[in-house]
XYZ file of C-alpha atoms in Angstrom:
34
model
C -9.271 8.640 -7.911
C -6.852 10.740 -9.806
C -3.078 10.121 -9.767
C -2.654 13.531 -8.081
C -4.885 12.587 -5.235
C -3.273 9.238 -4.870
C 0.124 10.783 -4.751
C -1.094 13.287 -2.245
C -2.586 10.515 0.008
C 0.661 8.709 -0.441
C 2.664 11.710 0.797
C 0.524 11.963 3.763
C 0.901 8.225 4.528
C 4.624 8.655 4.194
C 4.651 11.394 6.858
C 2.367 9.299 9.107
C 4.385 6.209 8.871
C 7.645 8.069 9.150
C 9.308 6.038 6.607
C 7.761 4.229 3.622
C 6.699 4.260 -0.016
C 3.006 4.679 -1.006
C 1.517 4.426 -4.613
C -1.931 4.424 -5.981
C -2.488 1.261 -7.886
C -5.885 0.656 -9.580
C -7.475 3.322 -7.359
C -6.185 1.514 -4.318
C -3.363 2.918 -2.047
C -0.554 0.392 -1.545
C 2.014 1.369 1.031
C 5.343 -0.344 1.717
C 6.930 0.313 5.037
C 10.722 0.674 4.885
């Protein structure tokens, strides 16, 4: 997974969760809900 795709997915997850921080780490999406 490219950093761009990971960031894109993170942005989508951010919108879905409403508030949170997502990052692609070792090709895995890690989300922290604020």
